[in-house]
Structures are given as structure tokens and as C-alpha cells.
Amino acid sequence: MAQAIPIRKNSPLKASCHQCSLSNLCLPLAIEENELERLEDIVQQGRIFNRGEHIFDQSTPFRSCFAVKSGSIKTSIITEGGDEQVTGFFMPGELVGLDSMSGESYACTAKALERTSVCEFPIEKLEELTGKMPELQHHMYHLMSQEIQNSHQLAMLLSKNTAEERIAALLLSLSSRFQRRRLSPTNFSLPMARNDIANFLGLAVETVSRVFTRFQNQGLIRARGREVELLDVEALQTVTREFSRQGCQ
Amino acid sequence: MAQAIPIRKNSPLKASCHQCSLSNLCLPLAIEENELERLEDIVQQGRIFNRGEHIFDQSTPFRSCFAVKSGSIKTSIITEGGDEQVTGFFMPGELVGLDSMSGESYACTAKALERTSVCEFPIEKLEELTGKMPELQHHMYHLMSQEIQNSHQLAMLLSKNTAEERIAALLLSLSSRFQRRRLSPTNFSLPMARNDIANFLGLAVETVSRVFTRFQNQGLIRARGREVELLDVEALQTVTREFSRQGCQ
DNA sequence: CGTCCAAATTGATCCATATCAACCTCGTAC
DNA sequence: GTACGAGGTTGATATGGATCAATTTGGACG
């Protein structure tokens, strides 16, 4: 069980972005069908992590970015004091590691929230490729810029909004990300624990719990453990006021 | 006075990064002396803004990134409700606009905090150039990644730290940025108002004021208006606990 | 040199959320 | 099935910083 599924042969599996259902979300979306092979050439596919396993941590030398294929990932910064700050949740089609492209080691720790498979993009090869493919380079700038914006939105949430507003914003963000993947935007299962939500949003677990039940009593959501149903999206949007955009990853 | 100084001729001045004292901080730091010309070819130099003038705002179509040459810039997001969230302060040698590379318009509003001159990098030309110059591309990734990290640090500050810790962290960040420019790290003048500090750090102005006087009474700093002297850097670092790195831009 | 307005400081009070504590629930192991 | 422990919920209390209000300072300008 602790044993990894032996999916990796000696030579890593060549990825087939062509067949991947996420190709319209992930890096391939930036490039033409006929150029896809060049990306496939550098990708290593098929690494699988069990819940709780680290994809990398802050002492790992930075080598690669990772695209989530299935499952989900939590990134966080661990301080010397042992405090943790969750910096993001990553779902299928999203790219992890963009915050680490300025140092020798990863800038954060990435942990699988459930059984998760990823595609690995070795950074040197990726940079080489983006140098040759302007659309891909443009897309990388786009993604990184978006991550800056997400983080600014989070900062805004943390400094200006109440507990209810923060949680409503998170629920809506998750909702729209499920929708992008053609899954139900109103009926999904949270990949993360209350604890992670609390940490991410700068709240105490107890507060998160209370807000969930309050929302439930007001008929905005129905929640049983990690199972969530959004009953009144409009009202949630009203709660968040200025956070209708996709914000807050 | 409202009239701009007529430094811009019909054809914009060609920049001379060669002679610029900031070339070891700004984009030129990434490239070889003999390739500098290619960067100079695309830069427009010499735009000057008076205190309070906008370099761009959220309705401006995104065309360029800007390097601060002298003075300083505040960026902020203005919500529909009119709320403002300051997202960063930018000092000479730093690049503004990296968060806007994923949309049609700028993602934030940039305002000169004092008389400020900037160099303009038209984004299309810059992307074209980074496609041809791997080191420059690498440096762009580096800068964007760093901005993500800064923003994460800010989020951390906002969600986990007390008013005192936040302010100490900001003072130390400014200090190290002055030091990079070979200015005094202990004796400088704040480019921003208390109000901007408060907004940036998610505090009320009154709280900022109180912490400043408390620090003063404890002998950590000496402050008269915007003039600040750090008397006990060690102690300030202790206050911030886990924020010794350059964090929090 | 006085006037005026924005910025900054100081004081008093209040509130949202943290904290502390107890209890419940559910999945897993035996 | 029963026991156990982590995760989640609920209640009672404490508190850091927001808010409201009043005052002071300082810079721009006539």
C-alpha cells in the first residue's frame, strides 16, 4: 500500500497530450495540434501520489513544474517556526510550481490531497521550448501573471473581508473550476479538510465550521462533511460582493 | 506645472541602459554587455509622472511593462464598490505590470507616489525579444515567480501576523531594498503615506500610527512623519519572526 | 506670516473572530 | 461488532484591532 504502483518503467512513459481530456485547460491549449508533439517530447507522464504524499517540498531542488492530471494538490509554505500557510489548491489542468522559478529549491511544499497523478515538465526543457514557441511562451507569461493576480485576490480577501465572504469566495472559486472541467458547479466534493480551508483563508477551524452551518441554516448550501451542494449561487455571489471573478485559487 | 516636461520628442528617446545606474537591478542585469543594445532598441525612456498621476489604471489596455527609474509607484486594485487594496510598492529598478500579462487591460492601477520617471517596455516587443534571448526569458520567469512569492508572503503576513509584525516586516523590506540601491538601510524616507501602509497591510490607519509610536517608545525606530530611522534592526527582525527574507514587496 | 485642508496622532469603546474546552461523528483496525 | 483517533461541530469567553471621535501637525498657498 505504501508501495507505489509500478507505472514508471525505466524510460518514462511518453505523454499523450493528444488523448488527454485536459488538453483544453492545460499547457496544450496554447499551441496548435500539429505542434503538440514537441510538448509531448519533454513531458514525463504518469507519476502517481497517494493522499498525503509530497510531490516536492521546500528542500527539494527545483527541477520541474507539474500539471495535475487527476486528484488535487495543496501548496503551502512552512516557516522555520513550523507554521504553515496554505498558498493554493490545484485541480486537474492546473500547473504547480510557477512560484518556484526564481530559486534553487521549491518555494513551497506540494502535497497530494487525495490519490493524484501528475505530468512533469522539466524546467530546462520547458524554457528551451518556450524560447522556440512564442505562443507557448506567451501562455507561460499568462499563467504566471494569473497566479500573481490570484494571490493578490487572496491578499485582498484576507485583509478586507469577513469570514463569510472569504468562504463564499472559496466555494464559488471551486465551483467555477469544476465547471471548467464540465463537472457540476453546484454539487461537488471538497478535496481539502476544514483545517486546510481555515489555514488558506486565515481563519480558525471553528470559524469555518460555524460559517458552514450558518450558510446551511440560511439555505445557501447543503454540506455533509466534504460533500457540498450550492443551493443559492446568486446569494453566495452577493455575500462575496466584489469577488465574482474567478479569483482566489 | 500641469504641463509635462518636454522631454519626449516626436520619436521617443532611445534609452541608454548602458549609462543607467540601475542596470544591475533592472532587466539589463540578465544579459551580456554586448547584447544590451537589443534591449535598448525596444525601450522607451523618459516618461515622467508627477505625484498622484496614474501610470495606468484598470481600464487602460495593457500594452507595456514599466521599470521604475526614479521615484516610486503604488499599485492597487480598485473594486466595483470603490474599495482599494494596495498590492505593492515599486522602487527604482523594479518592474511594474507583470500581473497584467494575462488580460486585455491592466489588472491594477499604478500611481506615482512622488515625482517618478519610468522606462517603458512594450510587451509585444519584449516577448519577441525574450523569445530570442534565453537569459532574458529566464529572467522574466524569475521576476514573475518572485512576484508570486512576494504576494504569498504578503498573504501570510495578513493571515498570520499581528499589526506589529506586519509593520516590522514592511520596514525591513524597504530597508533591504534601499540597501540594494546602495542607500542607507537604516535611514530613509517612506515614499508612501500611513494610509497606504495601512491599506497594504490590512490595518486601520490608527493602528499603524499606534504601532509606529510604540516602536518609537521601545527604541526600535525613530520616526518623524515619513522620515524613518531604524535604530535596532535585530529587534525588528525578532518582531517579524519568520519574515527575515526579502519578502513582502 | 497666517490660513486652510489633508494627514497623522491619541483616546474610548465595541465587535468579529480567536481561543479554550467539551463533545460528536465517522472511517478504520482489530 | 467494538474501540480508537482524527476530523468536525458547538458553546463560552477573551482580545486585538476596528471604529468613532477629538485633537494636533504640517505642508501648500495666498
Coordinates of C-alpha atoms (C1' of nucleotides) in Angstrom, one line a residue:
Chain A
M1 CA 0.0 0.0 0.0
A2 CA 2.9 2.3 0.8
Q3 CA 4.3 0.8 -2.3
A4 CA 3.9 3.0 -5.4
I5 CA 2.1 1.5 -8.4
P6 CA 4.8 0.4 -10.8
I7 CA 3.7 2.5 -13.6
R8 CA 7.1 4.1 -14.3
K9 CA 9.3 1.9 -16.4
N10 CA 13.0 2.6 -16.8
S11 CA 12.3 5.1 -19.6
P12 CA 9.5 7.3 -18.5
L13 CA 6.3 6.9 -20.4
K14 CA 5.9 9.4 -23.2
A15 CA 2.8 11.5 -22.6
S16 CA -0.1 11.6 -25.0
C17 CA -1.5 15.1 -24.6
H18 CA -3.4 14.4 -27.8
Q19 CA -5.6 12.0 -25.9
C20 CA -5.7 13.8 -22.6
S21 CA -9.1 15.2 -21.7
L22 CA -7.5 18.2 -20.1
S23 CA -5.7 19.4 -23.2
N24 CA -8.1 22.3 -23.5
L25 CA -7.2 23.5 -19.9
C26 CA -3.5 22.6 -19.6
L27 CA -0.4 23.8 -21.5
P28 CA -1.6 22.2 -24.8
L29 CA -4.3 24.8 -25.1
A30 CA -1.8 27.3 -26.2
I31 CA -0.5 25.5 -29.2
E32 CA -1.5 24.1 -32.5
E33 CA -2.5 20.5 -32.9
N34 CA 0.5 19.8 -35.1
E35 CA 3.0 21.2 -32.6
L36 CA 1.7 19.2 -29.7
E37 CA 4.4 16.6 -30.3
R38 CA 7.1 18.9 -29.3
L39 CA 5.5 19.3 -25.9
E40 CA 4.9 15.6 -25.6
D41 CA 8.6 15.1 -26.2
I42 CA 9.5 16.8 -23.0
V43 CA 6.7 15.7 -20.7
Q44 CA 7.0 12.9 -18.3
Q45 CA 3.7 11.4 -17.6
G46 CA 2.2 9.1 -15.1
R47 CA 3.6 9.8 -11.7
I48 CA 1.1 8.9 -9.1
F49 CA 1.0 10.0 -5.4
N50 CA -1.1 8.7 -2.6
R51 CA -3.0 11.1 -0.3
G52 CA -0.6 12.9 1.9
E53 CA 2.5 12.2 -0.2
H54 CA 4.7 15.1 -1.1
I55 CA 5.2 16.0 -4.8
F56 CA 8.1 18.2 -3.6
D57 CA 8.9 20.3 -0.6
Q58 CA 11.0 23.4 0.2
S59 CA 14.2 21.4 0.4
T60 CA 13.8 19.8 -3.0
P61 CA 15.9 21.2 -5.7
F62 CA 13.7 22.9 -8.3
R63 CA 13.7 20.9 -11.5
S64 CA 10.2 20.7 -12.8
C65 CA 6.7 22.1 -12.9
F66 CA 3.8 19.7 -12.6
A67 CA 0.4 19.7 -14.2
V68 CA -2.3 18.0 -12.2
K69 CA -3.9 15.2 -14.2
S70 CA -6.3 13.8 -11.6
G71 CA -6.8 14.4 -7.9
S72 CA -5.7 17.6 -6.3
I73 CA -2.7 19.3 -4.6
K74 CA -2.3 21.7 -1.8
T75 CA 0.7 24.0 -1.7
S76 CA 1.9 25.7 1.4
I77 CA 4.9 27.5 2.9
I78 CA 6.3 26.1 6.1
T79 CA 8.2 28.6 8.2
E80 CA 11.2 27.9 10.4
G81 CA 8.8 28.0 13.3
G82 CA 6.8 25.2 11.8
D83 CA 3.8 27.4 11.0
E84 CA 2.1 26.5 7.8
Q85 CA 0.4 28.9 5.3
V86 CA -1.6 27.2 2.6
T87 CA -0.9 29.2 -0.6
G88 CA -3.1 27.4 -3.0
F89 CA -5.2 24.4 -4.1
F90 CA -4.6 22.9 -7.6
M91 CA -7.0 20.9 -9.5
P92 CA -6.8 18.9 -12.8
G93 CA -5.5 21.0 -15.6
E94 CA -3.7 23.5 -13.4
L95 CA 0.1 24.0 -13.2
V96 CA 2.0 23.7 -9.9
G97 CA 5.5 25.2 -9.3
L98 CA 5.3 28.5 -11.1
D99 CA 6.2 30.3 -7.9
S100 CA 9.5 28.4 -7.7
M101 CA 11.1 29.6 -10.9
S102 CA 13.4 32.0 -9.1
G103 CA 15.4 29.9 -6.8
E104 CA 17.4 26.7 -6.4
S105 CA 14.7 25.0 -4.3
Y106 CA 11.0 24.9 -4.5
A107 CA 9.4 27.9 -2.8
C108 CA 6.7 25.8 -1.2
T109 CA 5.7 22.3 -0.3
A110 CA 3.2 20.4 -2.5
K111 CA 1.1 17.6 -1.0
A112 CA -1.4 15.4 -2.6
L113 CA -4.8 15.8 -1.1
E114 CA -6.1 12.6 -2.5
R115 CA -4.7 10.0 -4.9
T116 CA -3.2 12.2 -7.5
S117 CA -1.5 11.8 -10.8
V118 CA 0.7 14.5 -12.4
C119 CA 2.6 15.2 -15.6
E120 CA 6.1 16.5 -15.1
F121 CA 7.6 19.3 -17.2
P122 CA 11.4 19.6 -16.6
I123 CA 12.0 23.3 -16.4
E124 CA 15.1 23.4 -18.6
K125 CA 13.4 21.7 -21.4
L126 CA 10.3 23.8 -20.9
E127 CA 12.3 27.0 -21.1
E128 CA 14.1 25.8 -24.2
L129 CA 10.8 25.0 -25.8
T130 CA 9.1 28.3 -24.9
G131 CA 12.0 30.0 -26.4
K132 CA 11.1 28.4 -29.7
M133 CA 7.4 28.6 -29.5
P134 CA 6.1 32.1 -29.0
E135 CA 2.5 31.0 -28.2
L136 CA 3.7 28.7 -25.5
Q137 CA 5.9 31.4 -24.0
H138 CA 3.0 33.8 -24.1
H139 CA 0.9 31.2 -22.3
M140 CA 3.5 30.8 -19.6
Y141 CA 3.5 34.5 -19.0
H142 CA -0.2 34.4 -19.0
L143 CA -0.3 31.6 -16.4
M144 CA 2.2 33.2 -14.1
S145 CA 0.5 36.6 -14.4
Q146 CA -2.7 34.9 -13.4
E147 CA -1.1 33.3 -10.4
I148 CA 0.0 36.8 -9.3
Q149 CA -3.5 38.0 -9.7
N150 CA -4.9 35.1 -7.8
S151 CA -2.6 35.8 -5.0
H152 CA -3.5 39.4 -4.9
Q153 CA -7.1 38.5 -4.8
L154 CA -6.3 36.2 -1.8
A155 CA -4.5 39.1 -0.1
M156 CA -7.5 41.2 -0.7
L157 CA -9.8 38.6 0.7
L158 CA -7.6 38.2 3.8
S159 CA -7.3 41.9 4.5
K160 CA -10.7 43.2 3.7
N161 CA -13.3 40.5 4.0
T162 CA -15.3 38.8 6.8
A163 CA -15.2 35.1 7.4
E164 CA -18.4 34.6 5.5
E165 CA -17.2 36.5 2.5
R166 CA -14.0 34.5 2.3
I167 CA -15.7 31.2 2.5
A168 CA -18.3 32.1 -0.1
A169 CA -15.5 33.3 -2.4
L170 CA -13.7 30.0 -2.0
L171 CA -16.8 27.9 -2.7
L172 CA -17.5 30.0 -5.8
S173 CA -13.9 29.6 -7.0
L174 CA -14.1 25.9 -6.6
S175 CA -17.5 25.9 -8.3
S176 CA -16.2 27.7 -11.4
R177 CA -13.2 25.4 -11.6
F178 CA -15.4 22.3 -11.5
Q179 CA -17.5 23.9 -14.2
R180 CA -14.5 24.4 -16.4
R181 CA -13.9 20.7 -16.3
R182 CA -17.6 20.1 -17.3
L183 CA -18.4 18.8 -13.8
S184 CA -21.3 20.0 -11.8
P185 CA -20.7 23.5 -10.5
T186 CA -23.2 23.1 -7.7
N187 CA -22.6 19.6 -6.5
F188 CA -19.1 18.6 -5.6
S189 CA -16.9 17.2 -3.0
L190 CA -14.3 19.3 -1.4
P191 CA -10.8 17.9 -1.9
M192 CA -9.4 19.5 1.3
A193 CA -10.1 19.3 5.0
R194 CA -11.7 22.1 7.0
N195 CA -8.3 22.7 8.5
D196 CA -6.8 23.5 5.1
I197 CA -9.6 25.8 4.3
A198 CA -9.2 27.6 7.6
N199 CA -5.4 28.0 7.1
F200 CA -5.8 29.1 3.5
L201 CA -8.4 31.8 4.4
G202 CA -6.7 32.9 7.6
L203 CA -9.4 31.7 9.9
A204 CA -9.7 29.3 12.8
V205 CA -11.2 25.9 12.0
E206 CA -14.0 26.6 14.4
T207 CA -14.9 29.7 12.4
V208 CA -15.0 27.8 9.2
S209 CA -17.2 25.2 10.8
R210 CA -19.6 27.8 12.1
V211 CA -19.9 29.6 8.8
F212 CA -20.7 26.3 7.0
T213 CA -23.5 25.7 9.4
R214 CA -24.7 29.3 9.2
F215 CA -24.8 29.0 5.4
Q216 CA -26.6 25.8 5.7
N217 CA -29.2 27.3 8.0
Q218 CA -29.7 30.2 5.6
G219 CA -30.4 27.7 2.8
L220 CA -27.3 28.8 0.8
I221 CA -25.6 25.4 0.8
R222 CA -26.1 21.9 1.9
A223 CA -23.0 20.3 3.4
R224 CA -22.3 16.9 4.8
G225 CA -18.6 16.6 5.6
R226 CA -16.8 17.2 2.4
E227 CA -19.9 16.8 0.2
V228 CA -21.2 20.2 -0.7
E229 CA -24.2 21.4 -2.7
L230 CA -24.6 25.0 -3.6
L231 CA -28.3 25.8 -3.3
D232 CA -28.2 29.5 -4.0
V233 CA -25.3 30.7 -6.1
E234 CA -26.8 34.1 -6.5
A235 CA -26.9 34.7 -2.8
L236 CA -23.3 33.4 -2.4
Q237 CA -22.2 35.9 -5.0
T238 CA -24.0 38.6 -3.1
V239 CA -22.1 37.6 0.0
T240 CA -18.8 37.9 -1.6
R241 CA -19.7 41.3 -3.1
E242 CA -16.6 42.1 -5.2
F243 CA -15.3 38.6 -5.7
S244 CA -17.3 37.4 -8.7
R245 CA -14.3 36.9 -11.0
Q246 CA -12.6 33.6 -10.9
G247 CA -10.2 34.9 -8.3
C248 CA -8.6 33.2 -5.3
Q249 CA -7.1 29.9 -6.4
Chain B
M1 CA 3.1 72.9 -13.9
A2 CA 0.4 70.5 -15.0
Q3 CA 2.4 70.6 -18.2
A4 CA 4.7 67.7 -18.7
I5 CA 8.4 68.5 -19.1
P6 CA 9.0 68.3 -22.8
I7 CA 11.5 65.5 -22.7
R8 CA 9.6 63.4 -25.2
K9 CA 10.3 64.4 -28.8
N10 CA 8.3 63.1 -31.7
S11 CA 10.4 60.0 -31.8
P12 CA 10.8 58.7 -28.2
L13 CA 14.2 59.0 -26.8
K14 CA 16.3 55.9 -27.2
A15 CA 17.2 54.6 -23.8
S16 CA 20.7 54.2 -22.6
C17 CA 20.7 51.3 -20.3
H18 CA 24.5 51.3 -20.6
Q19 CA 24.6 54.5 -18.6
C20 CA 21.8 53.8 -16.2
S21 CA 22.9 53.3 -12.6
L22 CA 20.1 50.7 -12.2
S23 CA 21.3 48.4 -14.8
N24 CA 22.5 45.9 -12.2
L25 CA 19.0 45.7 -10.7
C26 CA 16.7 46.1 -13.7
L27 CA 16.2 43.9 -16.8
P28 CA 19.8 44.6 -18.1
L29 CA 21.2 42.5 -15.3
A30 CA 20.2 39.4 -17.1
I31 CA 22.1 40.0 -20.3
E32 CA 25.6 40.5 -21.6
E33 CA 27.0 43.9 -22.1
N34 CA 27.2 43.4 -25.9
E35 CA 23.5 42.4 -26.2
L36 CA 22.3 45.4 -24.3
E37 CA 21.6 47.3 -27.5
R38 CA 18.8 44.9 -28.4
L39 CA 17.0 45.8 -25.2
E40 CA 17.7 49.5 -25.7
D41 CA 16.1 49.2 -29.1
I42 CA 12.7 48.4 -27.7
V43 CA 12.7 50.6 -24.5
Q44 CA 11.2 54.0 -24.4
Q45 CA 12.7 56.1 -21.8
G46 CA 12.0 59.3 -20.1
R47 CA 8.3 59.4 -19.2
I48 CA 7.8 61.4 -16.1
F49 CA 4.9 61.5 -13.8
N50 CA 4.1 63.9 -11.0
R51 CA 2.9 62.7 -7.6
G52 CA -0.5 61.3 -7.8
E53 CA -0.6 60.8 -11.6
H54 CA -1.6 57.4 -12.9
I55 CA 0.9 55.5 -15.0
F56 CA -2.1 53.3 -15.9
D57 CA -5.3 52.1 -14.4
Q58 CA -7.6 49.1 -14.7
S59 CA -9.4 50.5 -17.8
T60 CA -6.1 51.1 -19.7
P61 CA -5.5 48.5 -22.4
F62 CA -2.4 46.5 -21.4
R63 CA 0.5 47.4 -23.7
S64 CA 3.6 47.7 -21.7
C65 CA 5.5 46.9 -18.5
F66 CA 7.3 49.8 -16.8
A67 CA 10.6 49.9 -14.9
V68 CA 10.9 52.5 -12.2
K69 CA 13.8 54.8 -12.9
S70 CA 13.4 57.2 -10.0
G71 CA 10.7 57.9 -7.6
S72 CA 8.2 55.2 -6.6
I73 CA 4.9 53.7 -7.6
K74 CA 2.0 52.2 -5.7
T75 CA -0.2 49.6 -7.4
S76 CA -3.7 48.8 -6.2
I77 CA -6.8 47.0 -7.2
I78 CA -10.0 49.1 -7.1
T79 CA -13.2 47.1 -6.7
E80 CA -16.5 47.9 -8.2
G81 CA -17.6 49.1 -4.7
G82 CA -14.7 51.6 -4.8
D83 CA -12.7 49.7 -2.2
E84 CA -9.0 49.9 -2.7
Q85 CA -6.5 47.2 -2.0
V86 CA -2.8 48.2 -2.3
T87 CA -1.0 45.3 -3.9
G88 CA 2.6 46.6 -3.9
F89 CA 5.1 49.4 -3.8
F90 CA 7.7 49.6 -6.5
M91 CA 11.0 51.3 -6.2
P92 CA 13.8 52.1 -8.7
G93 CA 15.0 49.1 -10.6
E94 CA 11.7 47.2 -10.1
L95 CA 9.3 46.2 -12.8
V96 CA 5.6 47.1 -12.7
G97 CA 2.9 45.3 -14.7
L98 CA 3.8 41.7 -14.5
D99 CA 0.5 40.9 -13.0
S100 CA -1.3 42.2 -16.1
M101 CA 0.1 39.8 -18.7
S102 CA -3.0 37.7 -18.8
G103 CA -5.7 40.1 -19.9
E104 CA -6.7 42.9 -22.2
S105 CA -6.5 45.6 -19.6
Y106 CA -4.1 46.2 -16.7
A107 CA -5.0 44.2 -13.6
C108 CA -4.4 47.0 -11.3
T109 CA -3.9 50.8 -11.1
A110 CA -0.4 52.3 -10.8
K111 CA 0.0 55.7 -9.3
A112 CA 3.2 57.7 -8.8
L113 CA 3.8 58.3 -5.1
E114 CA 6.2 61.1 -5.9
R115 CA 7.7 62.6 -9.0
T116 CA 8.6 59.5 -10.8
S117 CA 10.3 58.5 -14.1
V118 CA 9.9 55.2 -15.8
C119 CA 11.2 53.2 -18.7
E120 CA 8.5 51.6 -20.9
F121 CA 8.8 48.1 -22.3
P122 CA 6.2 47.5 -25.0
I123 CA 5.0 44.0 -24.2
E124 CA 4.9 42.6 -27.8
K125 CA 8.4 43.7 -28.5
L126 CA 9.5 42.4 -25.1
E127 CA 8.0 39.0 -25.7
E128 CA 9.6 38.9 -29.1
L129 CA 12.9 39.7 -27.6
T130 CA 12.7 37.2 -24.8
G131 CA 11.9 34.6 -27.4
K132 CA 15.3 35.3 -28.9
M133 CA 17.3 35.7 -25.7
P134 CA 17.1 32.8 -23.4
E135 CA 18.7 34.6 -20.5
L136 CA 16.3 37.4 -20.7
Q137 CA 13.4 34.9 -20.9
H138 CA 14.7 33.2 -17.9
H139 CA 15.0 36.5 -16.0
M140 CA 11.3 37.3 -16.8
Y141 CA 10.3 34.0 -15.4
H142 CA 12.4 34.7 -12.4
L143 CA 10.9 38.1 -11.8
M144 CA 7.3 36.9 -12.2
S145 CA 8.0 33.9 -9.9
Q146 CA 9.4 36.3 -7.4
E147 CA 6.3 38.4 -7.6
I148 CA 4.2 35.4 -6.9
Q149 CA 6.4 34.6 -3.8
N150 CA 6.1 38.2 -2.6
S151 CA 2.4 38.0 -2.8
H152 CA 2.3 34.8 -1.0
Q153 CA 4.5 36.3 1.7
L154 CA 2.0 39.2 1.9
A155 CA -0.9 36.8 2.2
M156 CA 1.0 35.0 5.0
L157 CA 1.6 38.3 6.8
L158 CA -2.0 39.2 6.5
S159 CA -3.4 35.9 7.7
K160 CA -1.0 35.0 10.5
N161 CA 0.7 38.1 11.9
T162 CA -0.1 40.9 14.3
A163 CA 0.0 44.5 13.4
E164 CA 3.4 44.9 14.9
E165 CA 4.8 42.0 12.9
R166 CA 3.4 43.3 9.7
I167 CA 4.8 46.7 10.1
A168 CA 8.2 45.5 11.2
A169 CA 8.2 43.3 8.1
L170 CA 7.4 46.2 5.8
L171 CA 10.1 48.4 7.4
L172 CA 12.7 45.6 6.9
S173 CA 11.6 45.0 3.3
L174 CA 12.0 48.7 2.5
S175 CA 15.3 48.7 4.3
S176 CA 16.7 45.9 2.2
R177 CA 15.5 47.4 -1.0
F178 CA 17.2 50.7 -0.1
Q179 CA 20.3 48.8 0.7
R180 CA 20.3 47.1 -2.7
R181 CA 20.5 50.5 -4.3
R182 CA 23.4 51.4 -2.0
L183 CA 21.4 53.8 0.0
S184 CA 21.3 53.8 3.8
P185 CA 19.3 50.7 5.1
T186 CA 18.6 52.4 8.4
N187 CA 17.9 56.0 7.4
F188 CA 15.3 56.6 4.8
S189 CA 12.2 58.4 3.9
L190 CA 9.0 56.4 3.4
P191 CA 7.6 57.1 -0.1
M192 CA 4.0 56.3 0.9
A193 CA 1.5 57.7 3.4
R194 CA 0.4 56.0 6.5
N195 CA -2.9 55.4 4.8
D196 CA -1.2 53.3 2.0
I197 CA 0.8 51.3 4.6
A198 CA -2.4 50.6 6.5
N199 CA -4.3 49.5 3.3
F200 CA -1.4 47.4 2.1
L201 CA -1.0 45.6 5.5
G202 CA -4.7 45.2 6.1
L203 CA -4.8 47.5 9.1
A204 CA -6.5 50.7 10.1
V205 CA -4.5 53.9 9.8
E206 CA -4.9 54.4 13.5
T207 CA -3.3 51.1 14.2
V208 CA -0.3 51.9 12.0
S209 CA 0.1 55.2 13.8
R210 CA 0.0 53.5 17.2
V211 CA 2.5 50.8 16.3
F212 CA 4.9 53.5 15.0
T213 CA 4.8 55.3 18.3
R214 CA 5.0 52.0 20.2
F215 CA 8.1 51.1 18.2
Q216 CA 9.5 54.5 18.9
N217 CA 8.9 54.2 22.6
Q218 CA 10.6 50.9 22.6
G219 CA 13.6 52.5 20.9
L220 CA 13.3 50.3 17.8
I221 CA 12.9 53.2 15.4
R222 CA 12.8 57.0 15.3
A223 CA 10.1 58.4 13.1
R224 CA 9.1 61.9 12.2
G225 CA 6.4 61.9 9.6
R226 CA 7.8 60.0 6.6
E227 CA 11.4 60.2 7.9
V228 CA 12.4 56.9 9.5
E229 CA 15.5 55.7 11.2
L230 CA 15.8 52.0 12.2
L231 CA 17.6 52.0 15.5
D232 CA 17.5 48.3 16.3
V233 CA 17.3 46.1 13.2
E234 CA 18.0 43.0 15.2
A235 CA 15.0 43.6 17.4
L236 CA 12.8 44.4 14.4
Q237 CA 13.8 41.1 12.9
T238 CA 12.9 39.4 16.1
V239 CA 9.5 41.0 15.9
T240 CA 8.8 39.7 12.5
R241 CA 9.9 36.2 13.5
E242 CA 9.7 34.3 10.2
F243 CA 10.0 37.2 7.8
S244 CA 13.6 37.8 7.5
R245 CA 13.9 37.1 3.8
Q246 CA 13.4 39.9 1.4
G247 CA 9.6 39.1 1.3
C248 CA 6.6 41.3 1.0
Q249 CA 7.1 43.8 -1.8
Chain C
dC1 C1' 3.2 85.1 8.3
dG2 C1' -1.3 83.4 8.9
dT3 C1' -4.9 80.3 6.7
dC4 C1' -6.6 76.1 5.3
dC5 C1' -7.0 71.2 4.5
dA6 C1' -5.1 66.7 4.5
dA7 C1' -2.5 63.6 7.1
dA8 C1' -1.3 61.9 11.5
dT9 C1' -1.9 61.0 16.3
dT10 C1' -4.3 59.9 20.6
dG11 C1' -8.1 58.2 23.4
dA12 C1' -12.5 55.5 24.4
dT13 C1' -15.5 51.9 23.1
dC14 C1' -17.1 47.8 20.5
dC15 C1' -17.1 43.7 17.8
dA16 C1' -15.6 39.8 14.9
dT17 C1' -13.1 36.1 15.4
dA18 C1' -9.5 33.6 18.1
dT19 C1' -9.1 30.7 21.8
dC20 C1' -10.2 27.2 25.2
dA21 C1' -13.0 23.4 26.2
dA22 C1' -16.2 19.8 25.6
dC23 C1' -18.5 16.8 22.7
dC24 C1' -19.8 14.3 18.5
dT25 C1' -19.1 11.6 14.1
dC26 C1' -17.2 8.6 11.1
dG27 C1' -13.9 5.7 9.0
dT28 C1' -10.5 2.2 10.0
dA29 C1' -8.4 -1.6 12.6
dC30 C1' -8.9 -5.4 15.3
Chain D
dG1 C1' -19.4 -5.8 16.3
dT2 C1' -16.3 -2.6 19.3
dA3 C1' -12.6 0.5 20.1
dC4 C1' -9.8 4.2 18.7
dG5 C1' -8.3 8.5 16.8
dA6 C1' -8.6 12.2 13.6
dG7 C1' -11.6 15.4 12.0
dG8 C1' -15.5 18.2 12.7
dT9 C1' -19.0 20.7 15.4
dT10 C1' -20.8 23.6 19.2
dG11 C1' -20.6 26.6 23.3
dA12 C1' -18.4 30.2 26.4
dT13 C1' -15.1 33.6 27.0
dA14 C1' -11.2 36.8 25.8
dT15 C1' -8.9 40.1 22.9
dG16 C1' -6.5 42.6 19.0
dG17 C1' -7.6 45.8 16.3
dA18 C1' -11.6 48.3 14.0
dT19 C1' -14.4 52.1 14.6
dC20 C1' -15.9 56.6 16.3
dA21 C1' -14.5 61.0 17.9
dA22 C1' -11.5 64.7 19.0
dT23 C1' -7.1 67.0 18.6
dT24 C1' -2.5 68.1 16.6
dT25 C1' 0.8 68.6 13.0
dG26 C1' 2.5 70.0 8.8
dG27 C1' 2.8 71.4 4.2
dA28 C1' 0.8 74.4 0.2
dC29 C1' -0.6 78.8 -0.9
dG30 C1' -2.4 83.4 -0.7

